[in-house]
Structures are given as C-alpha cells and as structure tokens.
Amino acid sequence: MITKREFLQAALATSALWGLSGHGNWGRLAAQQALSQDKLLEFEDFGNVTLIHVTDIHAQLKPVWFREPEVNIGVGDARGRPPHVTGQDFLTMFGIPPGTPDAYALTHEDFVALARAYGRMGGMDRVATVVKAIRAARPDSILLDGGDTWHGSMTSLRTRGQDMVNVMNALGVEAMTSHWEWTFGQDRVKEIVDTLPFPFLGANIFDAEWDEPAFEPYKVFEKGGVRIGVVGQAFPYMPIANPRWMFPDYSFGIREERMQAVVDELRETEKVDLVVCLSHNGFDVDYRMAGQVRGIDVILTGHTHDAVPEPVLVGETILIASGSNGKFVSRVDLDVRDGKMLGFRHKLIPVFSDVIAPDPEMAALVDAERAPFKAELEEVVGTTESLLYRRGNFNGTWDDLICDAIRSERDVQIALSPGVRWGPSLLPGDPIRREDIHNACSMTYGQVYRTEMTGETIKTVMEDVADNLFNADPYYQQGGDMVRVGGLSYAIDVAAPMGQRISALTLDGGEAVDPARSYTVGGWASVNEGTEGPQIWDVIEAHVRKLGSVRLEPRTTVTVTGA
Amino acid sequence: MNLNRRKTIALGAGGVAALLGTAALAQTAAAPAAAPAAPAAPATPAASAAAAKTTDQWIAEFTGGAEVTDGGVALTAPEIAENGNTVPVSVAAEGASEVLMLAPGNPTAGVMIAKFGPAAGKREIATRIRLATTQDVVAIAKMEDGSFKRATANVKVTIGGCGG
C-alpha cells in the first residue's frame, strides 16, 4: 500500500498544479485536544474562487451518528486507492492519529467510544453556520449540492421532498444534480424544479423518446471576474438501480461523449475560465471519467458517500469527495487566472454538532418542517443494546435487524435487503424512535414482497448485484453495496468474473441451498411496478416492538476472498 | 430549461388546429430515433427464415470470407442497458456502403443490414434493439473500397434494483 504522502507526490509529480489541504490543521487540533468552531472553520483564504460542496445529505435535518465503512473493497485499478482504504490503513495513509476527532469522523475504528466523546455530526442548522462563515470570508463563493438531498427521512417522504427543498433554498444552494430525487416520480420532480431558484443540472438526462437533452446541462457563474462553468451529471444508472416506471420519460447513462461536448462548449463558446463538474457518478466512475474527458478542472463527486480528506488528482483534474448525511462540508479555494486553474487549497470541514453552533434561522426552519410530524417521529418503539449500522460492502447490524424483521413478520426462509449506502447508525443504549427506522428505510417503494425463488434464481440475483459492485470496469459499477441477506450465508470471491463470484450458499442451520428447490423469500425496494406488501418501516416497527430491546452482534455470514 | 422537441410539440398542441397532424408525426417519428440524413431503408434480416443463422454465418455471408479489421467504425451503445427491450445503438463509419449489426447473445443474432446510397450525406444509422442478455454487440461495415471494418460494444443487461 502506498502512503498518503507517496500518493500525493506521485499525483503532483505529473501535474503542473500545486495544492494544500486543511487536513494538517485537523491533526494539530487533535494534538491540542481543543475542538472549537473557529478552528474547525479556520482557513487561510487562497486564490480568487471558492466552491462549497455538500452532497448525499439524504434528508438528515438533524445531527446523526454515522459509522463509516469497515469494508469498502476496491477492484481492478481502484484496489488500495482512496476511497477503498478503511480503518487503520486509512488513518496511516492520511497521517491521522487514532482516537482523534478526525479518526472518529472518517473511519469505523473505535466508533462507539469516540462517538460518545465527540458527539453526533451534521444537522442542517450546523451546516448553515459553516456555509455562512465561508460566505462571510468569500462573498463570491458558489454553493453546490450533489443530490440525494430530498430523500431519506420520514419527513421527506411525507412531504414528498418539500422539507428539504425549503431547507436547501434557505441555505442558498446555487445549483444541484440528482438521483433519489427521481423516486418521487417525474411529475413531482418537474413540479419542484419549476419552483427552484437555482438550476437542476443534468447534462446526461435525456428525453427517452426523442433522445435529446431534457434538463439544463450547465450554468455559467460570474464570480470575482472569473467565468465558472458548472456541469451537472445526474446518477447514470437511475432506470436500472431505481424503478424505471417512476420516470419513464427520461434516460440517463454516463454519456462520456456528451460530457466532453458540454465541456468543450463551455471552454470554446462560453469562454469560461474554470470547468467544475457537479457529479453523482460515484467516486470510481468519476475517477475514470476524469481521465477520459479533457478539460474538467474540478469534479465534486457524490453518490458513493466517500469522505476523502485530500483532493485526489487525476491528471490536472481534482476530485473532491465530501461524504454524506451532512457530516462534512467541503471548501475548495482555487487560483484561476487566464482560463487556467493554477492551484487549490481544500478542507473537508467536519460538522461536529456539539462544536459548531446551530444557525438560529435554520434551526427554526428545521423545527418548523418537523413540527407537524414531531410526535410520530419521536415515538420510541424500542431500544438497542448493540451498535446498529449499515455502511460497508456487506451486511451491517441494521441490515441484519431488517432481515430478521422480514423473516419473522413475513414468515419467509430468506430475506433480501438492498445494499443502499444511506441510513445513519444508532449507539448501544439508544432508543429506537420511529424516525430512526425511517432513516434506515424511507422510500417511495418500500413494500415488502413475499415470493418463492429457486436456489438458482437467488444465486443469479446475488451474482447480478455483486457484478454491479465488483466489476473491474468502474463504468459498470452502480455504486450501491452488496445485497444484504438474512437466513443465508455465502462465500464471495470479488475478483472472479460475473457468475462465478458466489458460492457455498447455505441456509441457517447448515443445509446447502439446492439450485432446483424453491424457497420462500421476502424483500423490499423492488423496482417492479405493482409490488404488493406492507411497508418496510411498519414491518421493522412490529418486529422491534416484539423484541423490546434489540441485541445484534455482527454476524459472520459472508466469507470474502479475492480482495 | 431549453426548449426541446417534446416541449415544442406540447406547446404546438396547446393552441392550434394542426394538433392532430403534429401529434401523429410525433408518434411515427418516435419509434426509431433516426439519425440525421437517414440512409436507405435498412433491411431486416432477422426474419423467421433466417432464424437459424449463426453469428459466424452472418459474418461469412456479409464479408464473403474477406478479412475484417478492427477500427474505423464507431459503435455507440450504453454500458448498461436501461431497458433490455429497447436499447439505443448507433453505428457510424465514414466511407461505408453497408453496415451489418449482430447481437450474438440473442436467440437470433441478426439485427440489421443497412445500405447507404451514394447520396447519403452521413454514413450513420441509429436505432433501438432488443437484447436478451449481457453481450458484445457487433457492427461490421463494408467500405466503398471493398474492405471490412469491425467494432464491438459490451452492453450489460442487468436485473438491477440495489443502487444506493
């Protein structure tokens, strides 16, 4: 494995660019054991352009616990490269001492103890404080939202995204792109977009019937005498990963040639000095795209929920990965002169909710959005004695709880649960409130189906999902994690080709899965129209109420090789 | 938002008596997303009589056994099909007189042979095809000088559903 320093030097050696990151400041802060708002926000102004990036907030209005992944395997060229570095390796690569606030914010190491020491992260009122402070220092900055904003909570589901729209409008977002927004249906998306005071960008969103661009591809900003072109790239695999029938008039895709054409248009026709891509491709897809498309200076990457404390250079393009759930805000200062980006200074600002003061106006707005649902949201359904988390390539304890609920409430042998990357954590001893359950499963297609599948079909499904995650070509990766399973253990060789990764499928109790036999299977988040069954949050709530107190140690049902 | 064809038609339909004509045009134009300067009507060799023809047979028949070299043909297809039943593909080959497209992973491999007349301004054709499974779609162009060029594009047809 290469160290952070070697990694950066290798990247910088091939580039005329030079840059600094605020990461060194974190280390010093930790050494001083002194977290303060001023120090978290400390930033020596640089250059003449400032970008502020938030992404994948998943409707988390309030501060959350969010455990970063323990397992995040990179395949092919991405092996061992950020963000596919976790835990102690991550700390070593970036020179972060264990036990420090940044170790807590960025890794799973010693998560529960550090969470108790450093508190929840995020909260849109705290994010507002950070954004306002940056704007006070740099009035000409641009605030960009990478999408997955309107979805992920009970209030966003009930208001069909309106709570988040109101909050992001108040925050002063200047452009956004999209993914889960579309799961409210294309009519709702269009209804909201018509009211937005900023563009809903997507160079790769096409009219499915006419095969021509359907949304604004870019917006040109004039800030401090610099012309900045911001291109939007929506999630490419929208109609595959989410229900196509909810947005039948639109087609997505990576559309690399289209991206090149738009970048060329910005440079040649719009005469911009700087090209920024606000992307929901996912990190590895953006990494490859950065090497294929000429002329992008900065990619603000989203979708795969990675928080990387340093910009990653690909040629002369910098990739900025700003995490998820409101845990981080990225500030990127750039020196742009005569149509060239000459240097950068960057800081991934961790939003420690106990350190950064809530912005009073935003706090009031968040409370107003929650008020109509407050009693329902906060009703305690049970408690957990164990850490509940999801993020990681394979089952987390939240997923195990969900699979247990499906098996028990729907009386099935096998449960399947989608490997989404959203869903905050709960600490041992936390009450499980209704909204905590929603945070782990809120969606517009949450029906829990009950069906029969042959052993062969189950393997086919798992092979299909595994290839979406572990295909060595990032353009074939959809950015979710492996489907979670209950009542089933298996082995996976991530390096094997599609169709040969999954083996040793075994039922609880040790009986091998027979390809020819039928098994009862329950699951949620089916992309098929007309799926019937109770909503997943109701299934989980019923299960938790019966348990009263949840105790779930991490299970060893998946054996991984080839990593 | 930019004005696009869908919107233009919707606007046109809003106030005018020409509504029916416009709508009908929209309907007929919709099925194949025709390339600009559409070439001579493509043949559809995948008829039932030809059902048994293999990929190799198609190629042998099309080339007469001549050598086929890679490059010189641009075959554009999505990396992952949004809908395997209607996958947009296009082939462009400067100087081509005919293009053969095959989907070797389908029960019947033949997709089309398109012939470009001498007056065709652009040697490019776009259509939508059905793909039964993940496969390498193949396009072979017969050039005006009698040589043959080939391009392939891997299109994944997935059951999908777990994007996070």
mmCIF file of N, CA and C in Angstrom, chain A residues 135-230:
data_model
loop_
_atom_site.group_PDB
_atom_site.id
_atom_site.type_symbol
_atom_site.label_atom_id
_atom_site.label_comp_id
_atom_site.label_asym_id
_atom_site.label_seq_id
_atom_site.Cartn_x
_atom_site.Cartn_y
_atom_site.Cartn_z
ATOM 1 N N ARG A 135 -19.086 31.996 3.398
ATOM 2 C CA ARG A 135 -19.547 33.104 2.550
ATOM 3 C C ARG A 135 -19.117 34.459 3.100
ATOM 4 N N ALA A 136 -19.055 34.564 4.430
ATOM 5 C CA ALA A 136 -18.619 35.832 5.023
ATOM 6 C C ALA A 136 -17.173 36.110 4.623
ATOM 7 N N ALA A 137 -16.364 35.039 4.587
ATOM 8 C CA ALA A 137 -14.963 35.218 4.205
ATOM 9 C C ALA A 137 -14.821 35.391 2.697
ATOM 10 N N ARG A 138 -15.692 34.713 1.960
ATOM 11 C CA ARG A 138 -15.581 34.707 0.495
ATOM 12 C C ARG A 138 -16.957 34.954 -0.118
ATOM 13 N N PRO A 139 -17.355 36.227 -0.215
ATOM 14 C CA PRO A 139 -18.713 36.534 -0.696
ATOM 15 C C PRO A 139 -19.005 35.973 -2.087
ATOM 16 N N ASP A 140 -17.981 35.743 -2.868
ATOM 17 C CA ASP A 140 -18.206 35.262 -4.233
ATOM 18 C C ASP A 140 -18.171 33.743 -4.355
ATOM 19 N N SER A 141 -18.295 33.040 -3.249
ATOM 20 C CA SER A 141 -18.246 31.581 -3.331
ATOM 21 C C SER A 141 -19.522 31.027 -3.978
ATOM 22 N N ILE A 142 -19.457 29.761 -4.423
ATOM 23 C CA ILE A 142 -20.605 29.094 -5.054
ATOM 24 C C ILE A 142 -20.947 27.856 -4.231
ATOM 25 N N LEU A 143 -22.209 27.738 -3.830
ATOM 26 C CA LEU A 143 -22.663 26.585 -3.038
ATOM 27 C C LEU A 143 -23.349 25.578 -3.961
ATOM 28 N N LEU A 144 -22.810 24.361 -4.018
ATOM 29 C CA LEU A 144 -23.311 23.345 -4.948
ATOM 30 C C LEU A 144 -23.724 22.089 -4.190
ATOM 31 N N ASP A 145 -24.881 21.547 -4.584
ATOM 32 C CA ASP A 145 -25.467 20.374 -3.920
ATOM 33 C C ASP A 145 -25.429 19.195 -4.891
ATOM 34 N N GLY A 146 -24.729 18.142 -4.517
ATOM 35 C CA GLY A 146 -24.539 16.999 -5.401
ATOM 36 C C GLY A 146 -25.702 16.023 -5.487
ATOM 37 N N GLY A 147 -26.828 16.300 -4.818
ATOM 38 C CA GLY A 147 -28.005 15.445 -4.954
ATOM 39 C C GLY A 147 -28.119 14.377 -3.881
ATOM 40 N N ASP A 148 -29.170 13.543 -3.989
ATOM 41 C CA ASP A 148 -29.597 12.660 -2.902
ATOM 42 C C ASP A 148 -29.906 13.503 -1.668
ATOM 43 N N THR A 149 -30.659 14.544 -1.930
ATOM 44 C CA THR A 149 -30.955 15.546 -0.917
ATOM 45 C C THR A 149 -32.389 15.406 -0.418
ATOM 46 N N TRP A 150 -33.327 15.176 -1.321
ATOM 47 C CA TRP A 150 -34.746 15.213 -0.970
ATOM 48 C C TRP A 150 -35.231 13.917 -0.327
ATOM 49 N N HIS A 151 -34.399 12.875 -0.342
ATOM 50 C CA HIS A 151 -34.838 11.551 0.102
ATOM 51 C C HIS A 151 -34.086 11.069 1.332
ATOM 52 N N GLY A 152 -34.767 10.309 2.202
ATOM 53 C CA GLY A 152 -34.055 9.576 3.237
ATOM 54 C C GLY A 152 -34.620 9.688 4.637
ATOM 55 N N SER A 153 -35.719 10.416 4.813
ATOM 56 C CA SER A 153 -36.296 10.547 6.157
ATOM 57 C C SER A 153 -37.812 10.428 6.085
ATOM 58 N N MET A 154 -38.407 10.288 7.253
ATOM 59 C CA MET A 154 -39.870 10.223 7.319
ATOM 60 C C MET A 154 -40.493 11.551 6.880
ATOM 61 N N THR A 155 -39.871 12.684 7.282
ATOM 62 C CA THR A 155 -40.469 13.975 6.890
ATOM 63 C C THR A 155 -40.320 14.205 5.385
ATOM 64 N N SER A 156 -39.206 13.775 4.815
ATOM 65 C CA SER A 156 -39.067 13.979 3.371
ATOM 66 C C SER A 156 -40.047 13.099 2.607
ATOM 67 N N LEU A 157 -40.303 11.897 3.147
ATOM 68 C CA LEU A 157 -41.267 11.020 2.479
ATOM 69 C C LEU A 157 -42.679 11.614 2.565
ATOM 70 N N ARG A 158 -43.043 12.081 3.772
ATOM 71 C CA ARG A 158 -44.392 12.626 3.956
ATOM 72 C C ARG A 158 -44.633 13.901 3.142
ATOM 73 N N THR A 159 -43.574 14.725 3.040
ATOM 74 C CA THR A 159 -43.746 15.997 2.314
ATOM 75 C C THR A 159 -43.316 15.878 0.856
ATOM 76 N N ARG A 160 -42.995 14.686 0.443
ATOM 77 C CA ARG A 160 -42.505 14.415 -0.910
ATOM 78 C C ARG A 160 -41.357 15.376 -1.265
ATOM 79 N N GLY A 161 -40.414 15.455 -0.335
ATOM 80 C CA GLY A 161 -39.188 16.212 -0.571
ATOM 81 C C GLY A 161 -39.267 17.695 -0.232
ATOM 82 N N GLN A 162 -40.485 18.161 0.094
ATOM 83 C CA GLN A 162 -40.636 19.613 0.267
ATOM 84 C C GLN A 162 -39.838 20.146 1.447
ATOM 85 N N ASP A 163 -39.728 19.374 2.532
ATOM 86 C CA ASP A 163 -38.964 19.882 3.686
ATOM 87 C C ASP A 163 -37.527 20.195 3.286
ATOM 88 N N MET A 164 -36.931 19.291 2.504
ATOM 89 C CA MET A 164 -35.540 19.504 2.093
ATOM 90 C C MET A 164 -35.420 20.634 1.075
ATOM 91 N N VAL A 165 -36.415 20.740 0.199
ATOM 92 C CA VAL A 165 -36.396 21.840 -0.772
ATOM 93 C C VAL A 165 -36.404 23.170 -0.025
ATOM 94 N N ASN A 166 -37.257 23.291 0.980
ATOM 95 C CA ASN A 166 -37.332 24.543 1.741
ATOM 96 C C ASN A 166 -36.011 24.833 2.455
ATOM 97 N N VAL A 167 -35.432 23.775 3.019
ATOM 98 C CA VAL A 167 -34.182 23.949 3.758
ATOM 99 C C VAL A 167 -33.030 24.322 2.807
ATOM 100 N N MET A 168 -32.941 23.642 1.680
ATOM 101 C CA MET A 168 -31.829 23.918 0.762
ATOM 102 C C MET A 168 -31.999 25.292 0.099
ATOM 103 N N ASN A 169 -33.240 25.692 -0.134
ATOM 104 C CA ASN A 169 -33.459 27.045 -0.654
ATOM 105 C C ASN A 169 -32.981 28.076 0.361
ATOM 106 N N ALA A 170 -33.293 27.835 1.639
ATOM 107 C CA ALA A 170 -32.866 28.771 2.685
ATOM 108 C C ALA A 170 -31.345 28.771 2.837
ATOM 109 N N LEU A 171 -30.735 27.627 2.586
ATOM 110 C CA LEU A 171 -29.274 27.530 2.675
ATOM 111 C C LEU A 171 -28.610 28.323 1.541
ATOM 112 N N GLY A 172 -29.358 28.501 0.455
ATOM 113 C CA GLY A 172 -28.836 29.287 -0.657
ATOM 114 C C GLY A 172 -28.056 28.493 -1.673
ATOM 115 N N VAL A 173 -28.500 27.257 -1.929
ATOM 116 C CA VAL A 173 -27.871 26.425 -2.961
ATOM 117 C C VAL A 173 -27.964 27.144 -4.311
ATOM 118 N N GLU A 174 -26.905 27.021 -5.127
ATOM 119 C CA GLU A 174 -26.887 27.730 -6.412
ATOM 120 C C GLU A 174 -27.014 26.811 -7.617
ATOM 121 N N ALA A 175 -26.842 25.506 -7.417
ATOM 122 C CA ALA A 175 -27.132 24.518 -8.462
ATOM 123 C C ALA A 175 -27.099 23.151 -7.796
ATOM 124 N N MET A 176 -27.860 22.197 -8.368
ATOM 125 C CA MET A 176 -27.834 20.839 -7.827
ATOM 126 C C MET A 176 -27.904 19.836 -8.960
ATOM 127 N N THR A 177 -27.560 18.587 -8.635
ATOM 128 C CA THR A 177 -27.858 17.488 -9.544
ATOM 129 C C THR A 177 -28.636 16.434 -8.749
ATOM 130 N N SER A 178 -28.874 15.230 -9.304
ATOM 131 C CA SER A 178 -29.933 14.405 -8.731
ATOM 132 C C SER A 178 -29.704 12.907 -8.815
ATOM 133 N N HIS A 179 -30.397 12.173 -7.965
ATOM 134 C CA HIS A 179 -30.527 10.728 -8.020
ATOM 135 C C HIS A 179 -31.865 10.339 -7.382
ATOM 136 N N TRP A 180 -31.861 10.146 -6.039
ATOM 137 C CA TRP A 180 -33.078 9.657 -5.383
ATOM 138 C C TRP A 180 -34.235 10.638 -5.514
ATOM 139 N N GLU A 181 -33.931 11.901 -5.846
ATOM 140 C CA GLU A 181 -34.988 12.869 -6.114
ATOM 141 C C GLU A 181 -36.029 12.273 -7.070
ATOM 142 N N TRP A 182 -35.544 11.495 -8.050
ATOM 143 C CA TRP A 182 -36.438 10.958 -9.081
ATOM 144 C C TRP A 182 -37.410 9.910 -8.536
ATOM 145 N N THR A 183 -37.127 9.355 -7.363
ATOM 146 C CA THR A 183 -38.025 8.322 -6.847
ATOM 147 C C THR A 183 -39.321 8.917 -6.288
ATOM 148 N N PHE A 184 -39.435 10.230 -6.313
ATOM 149 C CA PHE A 184 -40.743 10.840 -6.047
ATOM 150 C C PHE A 184 -41.585 10.906 -7.326
ATOM 151 N N GLY A 185 -41.026 10.427 -8.419
ATOM 152 C CA GLY A 185 -41.755 10.419 -9.684
ATOM 153 C C GLY A 185 -41.433 11.658 -10.509
ATOM 154 N N GLN A 186 -41.475 11.502 -11.832
ATOM 155 C CA GLN A 186 -41.060 12.604 -12.695
ATOM 156 C C GLN A 186 -41.977 13.816 -12.592
ATOM 157 N N ASP A 187 -43.260 13.587 -12.297
ATOM 158 C CA ASP A 187 -44.163 14.738 -12.196
ATOM 159 C C ASP A 187 -43.811 15.595 -10.987
ATOM 160 N N ARG A 188 -43.503 14.924 -9.870
ATOM 161 C CA ARG A 188 -43.124 15.656 -8.663
ATOM 162 C C ARG A 188 -41.782 16.375 -8.868
ATOM 163 N N VAL A 189 -40.851 15.716 -9.547
ATOM 164 C CA VAL A 189 -39.561 16.365 -9.821
ATOM 165 C C VAL A 189 -39.789 17.644 -10.618
ATOM 166 N N LYS A 190 -40.611 17.529 -11.676
ATOM 167 C CA LYS A 190 -40.837 18.708 -12.516
ATOM 168 C C LYS A 190 -41.554 19.812 -11.737
ATOM 169 N N GLU A 191 -42.499 19.382 -10.879
ATOM 170 C CA GLU A 191 -43.236 20.346 -10.062
ATOM 171 C C GLU A 191 -42.270 21.135 -9.172
ATOM 172 N N ILE A 192 -41.336 20.418 -8.538
ATOM 173 C CA ILE A 192 -40.378 21.098 -7.657
ATOM 174 C C ILE A 192 -39.407 21.947 -8.473
ATOM 175 N N VAL A 193 -38.879 21.359 -9.557
ATOM 176 C CA VAL A 193 -37.867 22.076 -10.349
ATOM 177 C C VAL A 193 -38.412 23.421 -10.833
ATOM 178 N N ASP A 194 -39.699 23.457 -11.173
ATOM 179 C CA ASP A 194 -40.297 24.717 -11.624
ATOM 180 C C ASP A 194 -40.275 25.794 -10.544
ATOM 181 N N THR A 195 -40.176 25.379 -9.270
ATOM 182 C CA THR A 195 -40.178 26.363 -8.186
ATOM 183 C C THR A 195 -38.768 26.696 -7.691
ATOM 184 N N LEU A 196 -37.751 25.954 -8.134
ATOM 185 C CA LEU A 196 -36.410 26.143 -7.574
ATOM 186 C C LEU A 196 -35.805 27.463 -8.041
ATOM 187 N N PRO A 197 -35.167 28.184 -7.126
ATOM 188 C CA PRO A 197 -34.496 29.423 -7.525
ATOM 189 C C PRO A 197 -33.104 29.173 -8.103
ATOM 190 N N PHE A 198 -32.792 27.918 -8.417
ATOM 191 C CA PHE A 198 -31.479 27.576 -8.981
ATOM 192 C C PHE A 198 -31.675 26.421 -9.953
ATOM 193 N N PRO A 199 -30.710 26.201 -10.869
ATOM 194 C CA PRO A 199 -30.910 25.150 -11.872
ATOM 195 C C PRO A 199 -30.713 23.733 -11.323
ATOM 196 N N PHE A 200 -31.457 22.813 -11.889
ATOM 197 C CA PHE A 200 -31.424 21.377 -11.582
ATOM 198 C C PHE A 200 -30.670 20.761 -12.753
ATOM 199 N N LEU A 201 -29.357 20.627 -12.587
ATOM 200 C CA LEU A 201 -28.487 20.330 -13.724
ATOM 201 C C LEU A 201 -28.369 18.831 -13.994
ATOM 202 N N GLY A 202 -28.296 18.485 -15.261
ATOM 203 C CA GLY A 202 -28.065 17.097 -15.640
ATOM 204 C C GLY A 202 -27.751 17.005 -17.117
ATOM 205 N N ALA A 203 -26.463 17.133 -17.461
ATOM 206 C CA ALA A 203 -26.074 17.045 -18.872
ATOM 207 C C ALA A 203 -26.429 15.683 -19.448
ATOM 208 N N ASN A 204 -26.516 14.675 -18.574
ATOM 209 C CA ASN A 204 -26.760 13.305 -19.033
ATOM 210 C C ASN A 204 -28.222 12.884 -18.882
ATOM 211 N N ILE A 205 -29.116 13.816 -18.582
ATOM 212 C CA ILE A 205 -30.543 13.452 -18.534
ATOM 213 C C ILE A 205 -31.151 13.766 -19.895
ATOM 214 N N PHE A 206 -31.632 12.723 -20.555
ATOM 215 C CA PHE A 206 -32.173 12.869 -21.895
ATOM 216 C C PHE A 206 -33.650 12.495 -21.906
ATOM 217 N N ASP A 207 -34.356 13.064 -22.852
ATOM 218 C CA ASP A 207 -35.715 12.651 -23.119
ATOM 219 C C ASP A 207 -35.647 11.254 -23.737
ATOM 220 N N ALA A 208 -36.322 10.286 -23.106
ATOM 221 C CA ALA A 208 -36.172 8.895 -23.541
ATOM 222 C C ALA A 208 -36.724 8.683 -24.941
ATOM 223 N N GLU A 209 -37.756 9.427 -25.299
ATOM 224 C CA GLU A 209 -38.390 9.213 -26.592
ATOM 225 C C GLU A 209 -37.611 9.881 -27.720
ATOM 226 N N TRP A 210 -37.170 11.103 -27.458
ATOM 227 C CA TRP A 210 -36.517 11.874 -28.517
ATOM 228 C C TRP A 210 -35.010 11.776 -28.469
ATOM 229 N N ASP A 211 -34.479 11.188 -27.408
ATOM 230 C CA ASP A 211 -33.038 11.043 -27.268
ATOM 231 C C ASP A 211 -32.316 12.383 -27.414
ATOM 232 N N GLU A 212 -32.810 13.369 -26.682
ATOM 233 C CA GLU A 212 -32.150 14.678 -26.694
ATOM 234 C C GLU A 212 -32.178 15.260 -25.284
ATOM 235 N N PRO A 213 -31.276 16.201 -25.000
ATOM 236 C CA PRO A 213 -31.154 16.712 -23.625
ATOM 237 C C PRO A 213 -32.478 17.245 -23.094
ATOM 238 N N ALA A 214 -32.756 16.923 -21.837
ATOM 239 C CA ALA A 214 -34.048 17.283 -21.258
ATOM 240 C C ALA A 214 -33.913 18.327 -20.150
ATOM 241 N N PHE A 215 -32.725 18.464 -19.568
ATOM 242 C CA PHE A 215 -32.516 19.446 -18.494
ATOM 243 C C PHE A 215 -31.296 20.287 -18.830
ATOM 244 N N GLU A 216 -31.190 21.409 -18.126
ATOM 245 C CA GLU A 216 -30.031 22.261 -18.362
ATOM 246 C C GLU A 216 -28.756 21.485 -18.068
ATOM 247 N N PRO A 217 -27.795 21.502 -18.984
ATOM 248 C CA PRO A 217 -26.553 20.758 -18.745
ATOM 249 C C PRO A 217 -25.604 21.501 -17.812
ATOM 250 N N TYR A 218 -25.618 22.821 -17.892
ATOM 251 C CA TYR A 218 -24.642 23.581 -17.093
ATOM 252 C C TYR A 218 -25.190 24.953 -16.764
ATOM 253 N N LYS A 219 -24.471 25.604 -15.853
ATOM 254 C CA LYS A 219 -24.755 27.007 -15.555
ATOM 255 C C LYS A 219 -23.419 27.727 -15.482
ATOM 256 N N VAL A 220 -23.381 28.910 -16.075
ATOM 257 C CA VAL A 220 -22.158 29.710 -16.025
ATOM 258 C C VAL A 220 -22.314 30.783 -14.954
ATOM 259 N N PHE A 221 -21.373 30.818 -14.022
ATOM 260 C CA PHE A 221 -21.363 31.820 -12.954
ATOM 261 C C PHE A 221 -20.258 32.835 -13.234
ATOM 262 N N GLU A 222 -20.536 34.083 -12.935
ATOM 263 C CA GLU A 222 -19.517 35.136 -12.975
ATOM 264 C C GLU A 222 -19.225 35.510 -11.539
ATOM 265 N N LYS A 223 -18.067 35.162 -11.057
ATOM 266 C CA LYS A 223 -17.733 35.463 -9.661
ATOM 267 C C LYS A 223 -16.350 36.076 -9.611
ATOM 268 N N GLY A 224 -16.274 37.277 -9.062
ATOM 269 C CA GLY A 224 -14.973 37.932 -8.899
ATOM 270 C C GLY A 224 -14.203 38.036 -10.207
ATOM 271 N N GLY A 225 -14.932 38.283 -11.277
ATOM 272 C CA GLY A 225 -14.260 38.463 -12.560
ATOM 273 C C GLY A 225 -13.858 37.166 -13.243
ATOM 274 N N VAL A 226 -14.258 36.029 -12.666
ATOM 275 C CA VAL A 226 -13.919 34.733 -13.250
ATOM 276 C C VAL A 226 -15.200 34.094 -13.774
ATOM 277 N N ARG A 227 -15.128 33.534 -14.965
ATOM 278 C CA ARG A 227 -16.283 32.806 -15.519
ATOM 279 C C ARG A 227 -16.118 31.320 -15.204
ATOM 280 N N ILE A 228 -17.123 30.781 -14.479
ATOM 281 C CA ILE A 228 -17.053 29.406 -13.995
ATOM 282 C C ILE A 228 -18.219 28.619 -14.585
ATOM 283 N N GLY A 229 -17.900 27.572 -15.296
ATOM 284 C CA GLY A 229 -18.942 26.704 -15.835
ATOM 285 C C GLY A 229 -19.133 25.504 -14.916
ATOM 286 N N VAL A 230 -20.364 25.312 -14.437
ATOM 287 C CA VAL A 230 -20.663 24.160 -13.587
ATOM 288 C C VAL A 230 -21.554 23.201 -14.373
#
